Coordinates of C-alpha atoms and ligand atoms in Angstrom, one line a residue:
Chain A
M1 CA 3.0 -82.3 -56.6
K2 CA -0.4 -81.2 -57.9
K3 CA 0.1 -77.8 -56.3
V4 CA 3.5 -77.4 -58.0
L5 CA 1.9 -78.2 -61.3
F6 CA -0.9 -75.7 -60.6
N7 CA 1.6 -73.0 -59.8
H8 CA 3.5 -73.7 -63.0
A9 CA 0.3 -73.5 -65.0
I10 CA -0.6 -70.2 -63.4
K11 CA 2.8 -68.8 -64.0
S12 CA 2.9 -69.9 -67.7
I13 CA -0.5 -68.4 -68.3
F14 CA 0.7 -65.2 -66.7
F15 CA 3.8 -65.0 -68.9
L16 CA 1.7 -65.9 -71.9
N17 CA -0.5 -63.0 -71.2
I18 CA 2.4 -60.6 -70.8
L19 CA 3.9 -62.0 -74.0
L20 CA 0.6 -61.4 -75.8
V21 CA 0.5 -57.8 -74.7
I22 CA 4.1 -57.2 -75.7
L23 CA 3.4 -58.8 -79.1
I24 CA 0.3 -56.7 -79.8
V25 CA 2.0 -53.4 -78.7
G26 CA 5.2 -54.4 -80.5
F27 CA 3.3 -55.3 -83.7
I28 CA 1.5 -52.0 -83.7
F29 CA 4.7 -50.2 -82.8
I30 CA 6.6 -51.7 -85.7
K31 CA 3.8 -51.0 -88.1
G32 CA 3.1 -47.5 -86.9
Y33 CA 6.2 -45.8 -85.5
K34 CA 7.5 -44.7 -88.9
I35 CA 4.7 -42.4 -89.6
I36 CA 4.6 -40.7 -86.2
S37 CA 6.0 -37.2 -86.0
L38 CA 5.0 -33.9 -84.6
K39 CA 3.6 -33.1 -88.0
F40 CA 1.5 -36.3 -87.9
L41 CA 0.1 -35.3 -84.6
F42 CA -0.6 -31.7 -85.4
T43 CA -1.8 -31.5 -89.0
M44 CA -5.2 -32.0 -90.5
P45 CA -5.7 -35.0 -92.8
Y46 CA -6.0 -34.2 -96.5
N47 CA -6.3 -35.8 -99.9
S48 CA -9.3 -37.8 -98.7
M49 CA -7.4 -38.9 -95.6
T50 CA -4.6 -40.6 -97.5
E51 CA -2.1 -38.0 -96.3
G52 CA -1.6 -35.6 -93.4
G53 CA -2.1 -36.1 -89.7
I54 CA -4.6 -37.0 -87.1
F55 CA -5.0 -33.6 -85.4
P56 CA -8.8 -33.4 -85.4
A57 CA -9.2 -37.0 -84.2
L58 CA -6.8 -36.3 -81.3
V59 CA -8.6 -33.1 -80.4
G60 CA -11.9 -34.9 -80.7
T61 CA -10.9 -37.7 -78.4
F62 CA -9.4 -35.2 -75.9
L63 CA -12.7 -33.3 -75.8
L64 CA -15.0 -36.3 -75.7
T65 CA -12.9 -37.8 -72.9
S66 CA -12.6 -34.7 -70.7
L67 CA -16.2 -33.8 -71.1
S68 CA -17.4 -37.3 -70.3
I69 CA -15.2 -37.3 -67.1
I70 CA -16.6 -33.9 -66.2
F71 CA -20.2 -35.2 -66.6
A72 CA -19.5 -38.5 -64.8
L73 CA -17.6 -37.1 -61.8
P74 CA -20.3 -35.3 -59.8
P75 CA -23.0 -37.9 -60.0
G76 CA -20.4 -40.7 -59.6
V77 CA -18.9 -39.3 -56.4
I78 CA -22.3 -38.3 -55.0
T79 CA -23.7 -41.8 -55.6
A80 CA -20.7 -43.5 -54.1
I81 CA -20.8 -41.3 -51.0
Y82 CA -24.5 -41.9 -50.6
L83 CA -24.1 -45.6 -50.9
N84 CA -21.1 -46.0 -48.8
E85 CA -21.8 -43.4 -46.1
Y86 CA -25.6 -43.0 -45.8
V87 CA -27.5 -46.1 -46.8
K88 CA -27.8 -48.3 -43.8
N89 CA -29.8 -51.2 -45.3
K90 CA -27.2 -53.8 -46.3
H91 CA -29.5 -55.6 -48.6
L92 CA -30.3 -52.5 -50.6
I93 CA -26.6 -51.7 -50.9
N94 CA -25.9 -55.2 -52.2
I95 CA -28.7 -55.0 -54.8
I96 CA -27.5 -51.6 -56.0
K97 CA -23.9 -52.9 -56.1
I98 CA -24.9 -55.9 -58.2
S99 CA -26.8 -53.7 -60.5
I100 CA -23.9 -51.4 -60.9
N101 CA -21.6 -54.3 -61.7
T102 CA -24.1 -55.6 -64.2
L103 CA -24.2 -52.2 -65.9
A104 CA -20.4 -52.3 -66.1
G105 CA -20.6 -55.6 -68.0
V106 CA -23.1 -54.4 -70.6
P107 CA -21.5 -54.3 -74.0
S108 CA -20.7 -50.7 -74.9
V109 CA -22.6 -50.8 -78.2
V110 CA -25.8 -51.1 -76.1
F111 CA -24.9 -47.8 -74.5
G112 CA -24.2 -46.4 -77.9
L113 CA -27.8 -47.2 -79.0
F114 CA -29.1 -45.8 -75.8
G115 CA -27.2 -42.6 -76.3
F116 CA -28.4 -42.4 -79.8
S117 CA -32.1 -42.7 -78.9
V118 CA -31.9 -40.5 -75.8
F119 CA -29.3 -37.8 -76.5
V120 CA -29.2 -37.7 -80.3
K121 CA -32.9 -38.2 -80.9
F122 CA -35.0 -37.5 -77.8
F123 CA -33.1 -34.5 -76.5
G124 CA -32.3 -33.5 -80.1
F125 CA -28.6 -32.9 -79.5
G126 CA -27.9 -34.6 -82.8
V127 CA -24.7 -36.4 -83.6
S128 CA -22.5 -34.2 -81.5
L129 CA -19.7 -33.8 -79.0
L130 CA -22.4 -33.3 -76.3
S131 CA -24.3 -36.5 -77.2
G132 CA -21.0 -38.5 -77.4
A133 CA -19.7 -37.2 -74.1
F134 CA -22.9 -37.9 -72.3
T135 CA -23.0 -41.5 -73.7
L136 CA -19.4 -42.1 -72.8
S137 CA -20.0 -40.7 -69.3
I138 CA -22.8 -43.3 -68.8
V139 CA -20.4 -46.0 -70.0
I140 CA -17.8 -45.1 -67.4
L141 CA -20.2 -44.3 -64.6
P142 CA -20.6 -47.8 -63.2
I143 CA -16.8 -48.6 -63.1
F144 CA -16.2 -45.2 -61.7
I145 CA -18.8 -45.6 -58.9
S146 CA -17.5 -49.0 -57.9
A147 CA -14.0 -47.8 -57.8
T148 CA -15.0 -44.7 -55.7
I149 CA -17.0 -46.9 -53.3
E150 CA -13.9 -49.0 -52.9
A151 CA -11.8 -45.9 -52.3
L152 CA -14.3 -44.6 -49.6
S153 CA -14.6 -47.9 -47.8
A154 CA -10.8 -48.2 -47.6
V155 CA -10.8 -45.2 -45.3
P156 CA -10.8 -46.7 -41.8
Y157 CA -13.8 -46.2 -39.6
S158 CA -11.5 -45.0 -36.8
L159 CA -10.9 -41.8 -38.8
R160 CA -14.6 -41.1 -39.0
E161 CA -14.9 -41.8 -35.3
A162 CA -12.0 -39.4 -34.5
S163 CA -13.7 -36.7 -36.5
M164 CA -17.2 -37.2 -35.0
A165 CA -15.8 -37.4 -31.5
L166 CA -14.5 -33.9 -32.0
G167 CA -18.0 -32.8 -32.7
A168 CA -18.0 -32.8 -36.5
T169 CA -21.2 -33.6 -38.3
K170 CA -21.4 -36.4 -40.8
L171 CA -21.2 -34.1 -43.7
Y172 CA -18.2 -32.2 -42.3
T173 CA -16.5 -35.6 -41.6
I174 CA -17.0 -36.6 -45.2
R175 CA -15.7 -33.4 -46.6
H176 CA -12.8 -32.9 -44.4
T177 CA -11.7 -36.4 -43.5
V178 CA -13.1 -39.1 -45.7
L179 CA -12.8 -37.4 -49.1
P180 CA -9.3 -36.1 -48.5
A181 CA -8.2 -39.5 -47.3
A182 CA -9.7 -41.2 -50.3
F183 CA -8.5 -38.5 -52.7
S184 CA -5.7 -40.3 -54.4
S185 CA -7.7 -43.5 -54.9
I186 CA -10.5 -41.5 -56.4
M187 CA -7.9 -39.9 -58.7
T188 CA -6.8 -43.4 -59.7
A189 CA -10.4 -44.2 -60.5
I190 CA -10.7 -41.1 -62.6
I191 CA -7.6 -41.8 -64.6
L192 CA -8.6 -45.4 -65.3
S193 CA -12.0 -44.2 -66.4
T194 CA -10.3 -41.7 -68.7
G195 CA -8.4 -44.5 -70.3
R196 CA -11.5 -46.4 -70.8
A197 CA -13.4 -43.4 -72.3
A198 CA -10.5 -42.6 -74.6
G199 CA -10.5 -46.1 -76.1
E200 CA -14.2 -46.8 -76.6
T201 CA -15.5 -46.8 -80.1
A202 CA -19.0 -48.2 -80.0
P203 CA -20.6 -45.5 -77.7
I204 CA -19.5 -42.7 -80.0
L205 CA -20.3 -44.6 -83.2
F206 CA -23.8 -43.3 -83.6
T207 CA -23.7 -40.4 -81.2
A208 CA -20.6 -38.2 -81.9
A209 CA -18.1 -39.4 -84.4
V210 CA -17.8 -38.6 -88.0
F211 CA -15.6 -40.0 -90.7
F212 CA -14.1 -36.8 -91.8
Q213 CA -14.3 -33.1 -90.9
K214 CA -12.6 -30.2 -92.5
N215 CA -12.5 -28.0 -89.4
L216 CA -12.1 -28.6 -85.7
P217 CA -15.4 -28.7 -83.8
D218 CA -16.6 -25.2 -82.9
S219 CA -19.4 -26.0 -80.5
L220 CA -20.8 -28.7 -78.2
F221 CA -23.2 -29.5 -80.9
S222 CA -20.8 -30.1 -83.7
P223 CA -19.8 -33.7 -84.5
V224 CA -16.2 -34.7 -83.9
M225 CA -13.6 -37.0 -85.2
A226 CA -12.1 -39.4 -82.6
L227 CA -9.1 -41.7 -82.6
P228 CA -10.8 -45.1 -82.3
Y229 CA -13.4 -44.3 -84.9
H230 CA -10.7 -42.8 -87.1
I231 CA -8.9 -46.1 -87.1
Y232 CA -12.0 -47.9 -87.9
A233 CA -12.8 -45.5 -90.8
L234 CA -9.4 -45.7 -92.3
M235 CA -9.4 -49.5 -92.3
T236 CA -12.9 -49.9 -93.7
E237 CA -13.6 -47.0 -96.0
G238 CA -11.8 -44.8 -98.5
T239 CA -10.0 -45.2 -101.8
H240 CA -6.4 -45.8 -101.1
P241 CA -6.1 -48.6 -98.5
E242 CA -2.4 -49.0 -98.8
K243 CA -1.8 -45.4 -97.7
Q244 CA -4.6 -45.4 -95.2
V245 CA -3.5 -48.5 -93.4
A246 CA -0.2 -46.9 -92.4
I247 CA -2.1 -43.9 -90.9
A248 CA -4.4 -46.3 -89.1
Y249 CA -1.4 -48.0 -87.4
G250 CA 0.0 -44.6 -86.5
S251 CA -3.2 -43.6 -84.9
A252 CA -3.5 -46.9 -83.1
L253 CA -0.1 -46.4 -81.7
V254 CA -0.9 -42.9 -80.5
L255 CA -4.1 -44.3 -78.8
I256 CA -2.3 -47.2 -77.2
I257 CA 0.5 -44.9 -75.9
T258 CA -2.1 -42.5 -74.5
V259 CA -4.0 -45.2 -72.7
L260 CA -0.9 -46.9 -71.4
F261 CA 0.4 -43.6 -70.1
L262 CA -2.9 -43.0 -68.2
I263 CA -2.8 -46.4 -66.7
S264 CA 0.8 -46.1 -65.6
L265 CA 0.0 -42.7 -64.1
A266 CA -2.8 -44.4 -62.1
V267 CA -0.5 -47.2 -60.9
F268 CA 2.1 -44.6 -60.0
L269 CA -0.3 -42.6 -57.9
R270 CA -1.5 -45.7 -56.2
E271 CA 2.0 -46.7 -55.2
K272 CA 2.7 -43.2 -54.0
R273 CA -0.3 -43.3 -51.8
R274 CA 0.7 -46.6 -50.4
R275 CA 4.0 -45.1 -49.4
Y276 CA 2.6 -42.0 -47.7
V277 CA -0.7 -43.0 -46.4
N278 CA -0.5 -46.4 -45.0
F279 CA -3.7 -46.8 -43.1
K280 CA -2.6 -50.0 -41.3
H281 CA -0.2 -48.9 -38.6
Chain B
M1 CA -26.9 -53.3 0.7
L2 CA -23.5 -53.3 -0.8
T3 CA -24.2 -50.2 -2.9
L4 CA -25.4 -48.4 0.3
N5 CA -22.0 -49.1 1.9
I6 CA -20.2 -47.7 -1.1
K7 CA -22.3 -44.6 -1.1
E8 CA -21.6 -44.0 2.5
E9 CA -17.9 -44.4 2.0
L10 CA -17.9 -42.1 -1.0
N11 CA -19.9 -39.4 0.7
K12 CA -17.3 -39.1 3.3
T13 CA -14.8 -37.9 0.7
E14 CA -16.9 -34.9 -0.3
E15 CA -15.9 -34.8 -4.0
K16 CA -17.8 -32.8 -6.5
T17 CA -19.8 -34.9 -8.9
K18 CA -19.2 -34.3 -12.6
I19 CA -21.1 -37.1 -14.1
K20 CA -24.0 -38.8 -12.4
V21 CA -25.1 -42.2 -13.8
K22 CA -28.5 -43.3 -12.7
D23 CA -30.1 -46.7 -13.3
L24 CA -28.4 -47.0 -16.7
N25 CA -29.4 -49.9 -19.0
F26 CA -28.1 -50.4 -22.5
Y27 CA -29.1 -52.8 -25.2
Y28 CA -27.5 -53.8 -28.6
G29 CA -30.6 -55.1 -30.3
P30 CA -32.2 -57.5 -27.9
K31 CA -29.0 -58.1 -26.0
Q32 CA -28.6 -56.2 -22.7
T33 CA -25.0 -55.0 -22.4
L34 CA -25.2 -52.7 -19.4
K35 CA -27.3 -53.6 -16.4
N36 CA -28.6 -51.1 -13.9
I37 CA -25.5 -49.0 -13.4
S38 CA -25.5 -46.1 -11.0
M39 CA -22.3 -44.2 -10.1
D40 CA -21.0 -40.7 -9.6
I41 CA -17.8 -39.7 -11.4
Y42 CA -16.0 -36.9 -9.7
E43 CA -14.6 -33.7 -11.1
K44 CA -10.9 -33.5 -11.7
K45 CA -10.3 -37.0 -10.7
V46 CA -9.1 -40.0 -12.7
T47 CA -11.7 -42.8 -12.6
A48 CA -10.6 -46.2 -14.0
I49 CA -13.0 -48.8 -15.4
I50 CA -11.6 -52.3 -15.2
G51 CA -13.1 -55.7 -16.0
P52 CA -12.7 -58.6 -18.4
S53 CA -13.1 -58.3 -22.1
G54 CA -16.6 -57.9 -23.3
C55 CA -18.0 -56.7 -20.0
G56 CA -19.2 -53.4 -21.5
K57 CA -16.5 -51.0 -20.5
S58 CA -16.2 -49.4 -23.9
T59 CA -20.0 -49.4 -24.3
F60 CA -20.3 -47.6 -21.0
I61 CA -17.8 -44.7 -21.6
R62 CA -18.9 -44.3 -25.2
L63 CA -22.3 -43.2 -23.8
F64 CA -20.7 -40.2 -22.1
N65 CA -20.1 -38.5 -25.5
R66 CA -23.0 -40.4 -27.2
M67 CA -20.9 -42.3 -29.7
D68 CA -23.7 -44.9 -29.5
E69 CA -25.5 -42.6 -31.9
F70 CA -23.7 -44.4 -34.8
V71 CA -24.7 -47.9 -33.6
L72 CA -27.8 -49.2 -35.3
E73 CA -30.5 -50.7 -33.2
S74 CA -29.2 -49.7 -29.8
K75 CA -31.3 -48.5 -26.9
S76 CA -30.5 -46.9 -23.6
E77 CA -32.6 -46.4 -20.4
G78 CA -31.8 -44.4 -17.3
E79 CA -29.9 -41.2 -17.0
I80 CA -26.4 -39.8 -17.4
I81 CA -26.4 -36.4 -15.9
I82 CA -23.5 -34.1 -16.8
D83 CA -23.7 -30.6 -15.2
G84 CA -27.3 -31.1 -14.4
K85 CA -28.5 -32.2 -17.8
N86 CA -29.4 -35.7 -18.8
I87 CA -27.4 -36.3 -22.0
L88 CA -29.4 -39.4 -23.0
E89 CA -32.4 -37.2 -23.8
K90 CA -33.2 -36.8 -27.4
D91 CA -32.8 -33.0 -27.5
T92 CA -29.1 -33.1 -26.4
D93 CA -26.9 -31.0 -28.6
L94 CA -24.4 -33.7 -29.5
I95 CA -21.9 -31.3 -31.1
D96 CA -21.7 -29.3 -28.0
L97 CA -21.6 -32.4 -25.8
R98 CA -18.6 -33.8 -27.8
R99 CA -16.8 -30.5 -27.4
R100 CA -17.2 -30.8 -23.7
V101 CA -16.5 -34.6 -23.5
G102 CA -13.4 -35.5 -25.6
M103 CA -12.3 -39.1 -26.4
V104 CA -9.0 -40.8 -27.0
F105 CA -9.2 -44.2 -28.6
Q106 CA -7.5 -47.5 -28.2
K107 CA -5.5 -47.3 -31.4
P108 CA -4.0 -44.0 -32.2
N109 CA -6.1 -42.5 -35.0
P110 CA -4.5 -39.3 -36.3
F111 CA -5.9 -37.9 -39.5
P112 CA -3.7 -38.4 -42.6
K113 CA -2.9 -34.7 -42.4
T114 CA -0.1 -32.6 -41.0
I115 CA 0.5 -32.4 -37.2
M116 CA -0.8 -28.8 -37.3
E117 CA -4.0 -29.7 -39.2
N118 CA -4.6 -32.6 -36.9
I119 CA -4.8 -30.5 -33.8
A120 CA -6.6 -27.6 -35.5
Y121 CA -9.3 -30.0 -36.7
G122 CA -11.5 -29.7 -33.7
L123 CA -11.1 -25.9 -33.6
K124 CA -12.2 -25.6 -37.2
V125 CA -15.2 -27.8 -36.5
N126 CA -16.0 -25.3 -33.8
G127 CA -15.8 -22.5 -36.4
W128 CA -12.4 -21.0 -35.5
K129 CA -11.1 -19.0 -38.5
D130 CA -8.3 -16.8 -37.2
N131 CA -5.0 -18.5 -38.1
F132 CA -3.0 -16.8 -35.4
Q133 CA -5.4 -17.9 -32.7
I134 CA -5.5 -21.5 -34.1
E135 CA -1.7 -21.7 -34.2
T136 CA -1.4 -20.4 -30.6
R137 CA -3.9 -23.0 -29.4
V138 CA -2.2 -25.8 -31.3
I139 CA 1.2 -24.9 -29.8
D140 CA -0.3 -24.7 -26.4
S141 CA -2.0 -28.1 -26.7
L142 CA 1.2 -29.7 -27.9
K143 CA 3.0 -28.4 -24.9
K144 CA 0.3 -29.6 -22.6
S145 CA 0.5 -33.0 -24.1
A146 CA 4.3 -33.2 -23.8
L147 CA 4.8 -33.5 -27.5
W148 CA 6.0 -30.0 -28.3
E149 CA 9.7 -30.6 -27.9
E150 CA 9.6 -33.6 -30.3
V151 CA 7.6 -32.0 -33.0
K152 CA 8.2 -28.3 -32.9
Y153 CA 10.2 -28.3 -36.2
R154 CA 7.9 -30.6 -38.0
L155 CA 4.4 -29.2 -37.5
K156 CA 3.9 -29.2 -41.3
E157 CA 4.8 -32.9 -41.6
N158 CA 2.3 -35.7 -41.9
A159 CA 1.2 -37.1 -38.6
Y160 CA 1.7 -40.6 -39.9
G161 CA 5.5 -40.1 -39.7
L162 CA 5.2 -40.1 -35.9
S163 CA 5.8 -43.2 -33.7
G164 CA 2.8 -44.9 -32.2
G165 CA 3.3 -43.3 -28.8
Q166 CA 3.7 -39.9 -30.4
Q167 CA 0.6 -40.4 -32.4
Q168 CA -1.3 -41.2 -29.3
R169 CA -0.1 -38.0 -27.6
L170 CA -1.0 -36.2 -30.7
C171 CA -4.5 -37.6 -30.4
I172 CA -4.5 -36.3 -26.8
A173 CA -3.4 -32.9 -28.0
R174 CA -6.1 -32.9 -30.6
C175 CA -8.6 -33.7 -27.9
I176 CA -7.5 -31.1 -25.4
A177 CA -7.2 -28.4 -28.1
V178 CA -11.0 -27.8 -27.9
R179 CA -10.7 -27.5 -24.1
P180 CA -13.2 -30.2 -23.1
E181 CA -14.2 -30.7 -19.5
I182 CA -14.1 -34.5 -19.5
I183 CA -11.7 -36.8 -21.3
L184 CA -12.5 -40.4 -22.0
F185 CA -9.7 -42.8 -22.6
D186 CA -10.5 -46.2 -24.0
E187 CA -7.4 -48.4 -23.4
P188 CA -5.1 -45.6 -24.6
C189 CA -1.9 -47.6 -24.1
A190 CA -3.1 -51.0 -25.5
S191 CA -0.9 -50.7 -28.6
L192 CA 2.1 -48.9 -27.0
D193 CA 5.4 -50.0 -25.7
P194 CA 6.3 -49.5 -22.0
I195 CA 8.2 -46.2 -22.4
S196 CA 5.4 -44.6 -24.5
T197 CA 2.9 -46.0 -21.9
A198 CA 4.8 -44.4 -19.1
K199 CA 4.7 -41.0 -20.9
I200 CA 1.0 -41.3 -21.5
E201 CA 0.4 -42.2 -17.8
E202 CA 2.5 -39.2 -16.7
L203 CA 0.5 -37.0 -19.0
I204 CA -2.8 -38.3 -17.7
M205 CA -1.8 -37.6 -14.1
D206 CA -0.9 -34.1 -15.2
L207 CA -4.1 -33.5 -17.1
K208 CA -6.1 -34.4 -14.0
K209 CA -5.5 -30.8 -12.8
D210 CA -7.8 -29.4 -15.4
Y211 CA -9.9 -32.3 -16.6
T212 CA -12.2 -35.0 -15.3
I213 CA -10.8 -38.2 -16.7
V214 CA -12.4 -41.6 -17.2
I215 CA -10.0 -44.4 -18.4
V216 CA -10.7 -47.9 -19.4
T217 CA -7.7 -50.2 -18.9
H218 CA -6.8 -53.8 -18.8
N219 CA -3.6 -53.1 -17.0
M220 CA -4.2 -53.4 -13.2
Q221 CA -0.9 -51.7 -12.3
Q222 CA -1.9 -48.8 -14.5
A223 CA -5.3 -48.5 -12.8
A224 CA -3.6 -48.6 -9.4
R225 CA -0.9 -46.1 -10.4
I226 CA -2.9 -43.4 -12.1
S227 CA -6.5 -43.5 -10.9
D228 CA -8.2 -42.1 -7.8
Y229 CA -11.4 -44.2 -8.2
T230 CA -11.9 -47.6 -9.7
A231 CA -15.0 -49.3 -10.9
F232 CA -15.0 -53.0 -11.5
F233 CA -17.4 -54.3 -14.2
L234 CA -18.4 -57.8 -14.9
M235 CA -20.8 -59.0 -17.6
G236 CA -22.5 -55.6 -17.9
E237 CA -22.9 -55.1 -14.1
M238 CA -20.9 -52.8 -11.9
I239 CA -19.7 -55.0 -9.1
E240 CA -17.7 -52.6 -7.1
Y241 CA -16.8 -48.9 -7.1
G242 CA -14.7 -46.9 -4.7
L243 CA -11.4 -45.3 -4.0
T244 CA -8.7 -47.1 -6.0
K245 CA -6.8 -47.7 -2.8
N246 CA -9.7 -49.5 -1.3
I247 CA -10.6 -51.5 -4.3
F248 CA -7.0 -52.8 -4.7
E249 CA -6.1 -53.3 -1.1
N250 CA -9.4 -54.2 0.4
P251 CA -12.0 -55.3 -2.1
K252 CA -15.3 -56.1 -0.6
D253 CA -16.5 -58.4 -3.3
K254 CA -14.9 -61.8 -3.9
R255 CA -15.2 -61.4 -7.7
T256 CA -13.3 -58.1 -7.6
E257 CA -10.6 -59.7 -5.5
D258 CA -10.3 -62.6 -7.9
Y259 CA -10.1 -60.3 -10.9
I260 CA -7.4 -57.9 -9.5
T261 CA -5.3 -60.7 -8.2
G262 CA -5.5 -62.4 -11.6
R263 CA -7.4 -65.5 -10.4
F264 CA -10.2 -64.9 -12.8
G265 CA -11.5 -67.5 -15.2
Ligands
LIG301 N1 -21.8 -52.4 -32.2 C1 -22.1 -53.5 -31.5 N2 -23.2 -54.2 -31.8 C2 -23.5 -55.4 -31.1 N3 -22.9 -55.8 -30.0 C3 -21.8 -55.1 -29.6 C4 -21.4 -53.9 -30.3 N4 -20.3 -53.4 -29.7 C5 -20.1 -54.3 -28.6 N5 -21.0 -55.3 -28.6 C6 -21.1 -56.3 -27.6 O1 -21.3 -55.7 -26.3 C7 -20.5 -56.4 -25.3 C8 -19.7 -55.3 -24.6 O2 -18.7 -54.8 -25.5 P1 -17.6 -53.7 -25.1 O3 -16.9 -53.4 -26.3 O4 -18.3 -52.6 -24.4 O5 -16.7 -54.5 -24.1 P2 -15.4 -54.1 -23.4 O6 -15.6 -54.3 -21.9 O7 -15.0 -52.7 -23.9 O8 -14.4 -55.2 -23.9 P3 -12.8 -55.0 -24.3 O9 -12.1 -55.1 -23.0 O10 -12.5 -56.3 -25.1 O11 -12.7 -53.8 -25.1 C9 -19.7 -57.4 -26.0 O12 -20.4 -58.7 -25.8 C10 -19.7 -57.1 -27.4 O13 -19.7 -58.2 -28.2
LIG302 MG1 -13.4 -52.0 -25.1

């Protein structure tokens, strides 16, 4: 009896959650879809952002996200490999894993401040694409490392054994057996991190994003516009709220669709891998 | 005294020793798993290792290609001499050793790669570059492991599409592709159906022409069918070792007899 009740409770909460997500997306869709057009996506804003499109914000988000992934990828993969394949002291691994998870839970505005004092001020990159991408890469690094460790540890020991019994060194085994076997899971981790990086506002607030820019960024050291910050700016500043709010909803819809698309891609890849590489015979 | 008798009996057969085990002890941490084992394993013969679960059979044969290297806090004493060299010594070239001593595991463990890539793996580890040479050797290995007819049109397909028995023969093909001298089998049929098992047994008998084979098995009939020599292990000790025929028909030790007749605790 109690168990049935519990099951019902879990189910209701689950459906409530789904409903909430649908409500939010639906709300933004209704408010935002009218304004979306190719023109909206590919023109510059004008008339103090009360008209025109979101092109520079889209470009800015694209650049920030891709750069942050490029910066996070090598140290992330190397750290995960080191922790999963080389460190033998179990206590040390646990301590490091806990630290990584803690880092993943730190509010992103803290990373924003860190990025500001380190990249903007200390290294003197200024408020720029570069500072923002570095800051974002630090934000996604912990999740990316944990997901990659998980991907690596899902590769069965028997495969490593097979490789080493054929005379392969550890490094060769990692390069030719472990990494290829974990590849699609690592891809999933990358895509999920991309989604996270694209949606973050706080880390770029003081490090990269500007309210308005006449031209597209022309170097790593120029500041950029970015979708999340653009929404924030449209809603809080400016002279014609009634016009700006519509644009903000349009931008929010574009951002949501982008992130949902990335997450679906990740899920799709994961399912595909399940079908082809089922490690449990 | 017993060991003396065995030695006498074995000397009469005039086999060529391929692996000489001398006073071998092995420890996982403080726990001694192998106790004072001495035996000769003969060239181009099939030697079966039998014994109850946990008696150290896997531990024993894994020393022959030094897979113990990956176990933390383990220690070995004594000698395992292969072609005149004690491979337990620190300066052993493990890469070269593992090329000479191949291993087939209990569960088929092909790589999640194509059939071709699976068999080419060991060759590439050994620095082979020429695609034609690699392909020739792959095909040759598939033929020798009785898999060629079943896979000749699907070399570029993922090995995970094969059945369990085919996967195990693929693992054997992968192992013989690098032309080892010794092949270790650790319960190779444990996860297979009777027909696949029969195929593997046939294959092992055939491989005996070219390779020295050591096989761990829980299946008494299998040991009796395919091996020339049998060693019976119990709690880390080698109780009895001799011609398979003698061990099965005329065991000298009561414990061996109990085990092979299934009267064991
Ligand atoms: N990596 C390890 N660390 C510590 N102890 C181990 C390790 N591997 C095996 N052992 C122990 O060593 C003993 C012998 O194990 P081993 O796997 O060699 O037995 P086995 O004869 O192959 O058994 P089975 O027939 O079940 O495969 C067992 O008691 C086992 O628990
Ligand atoms: Mg075993």
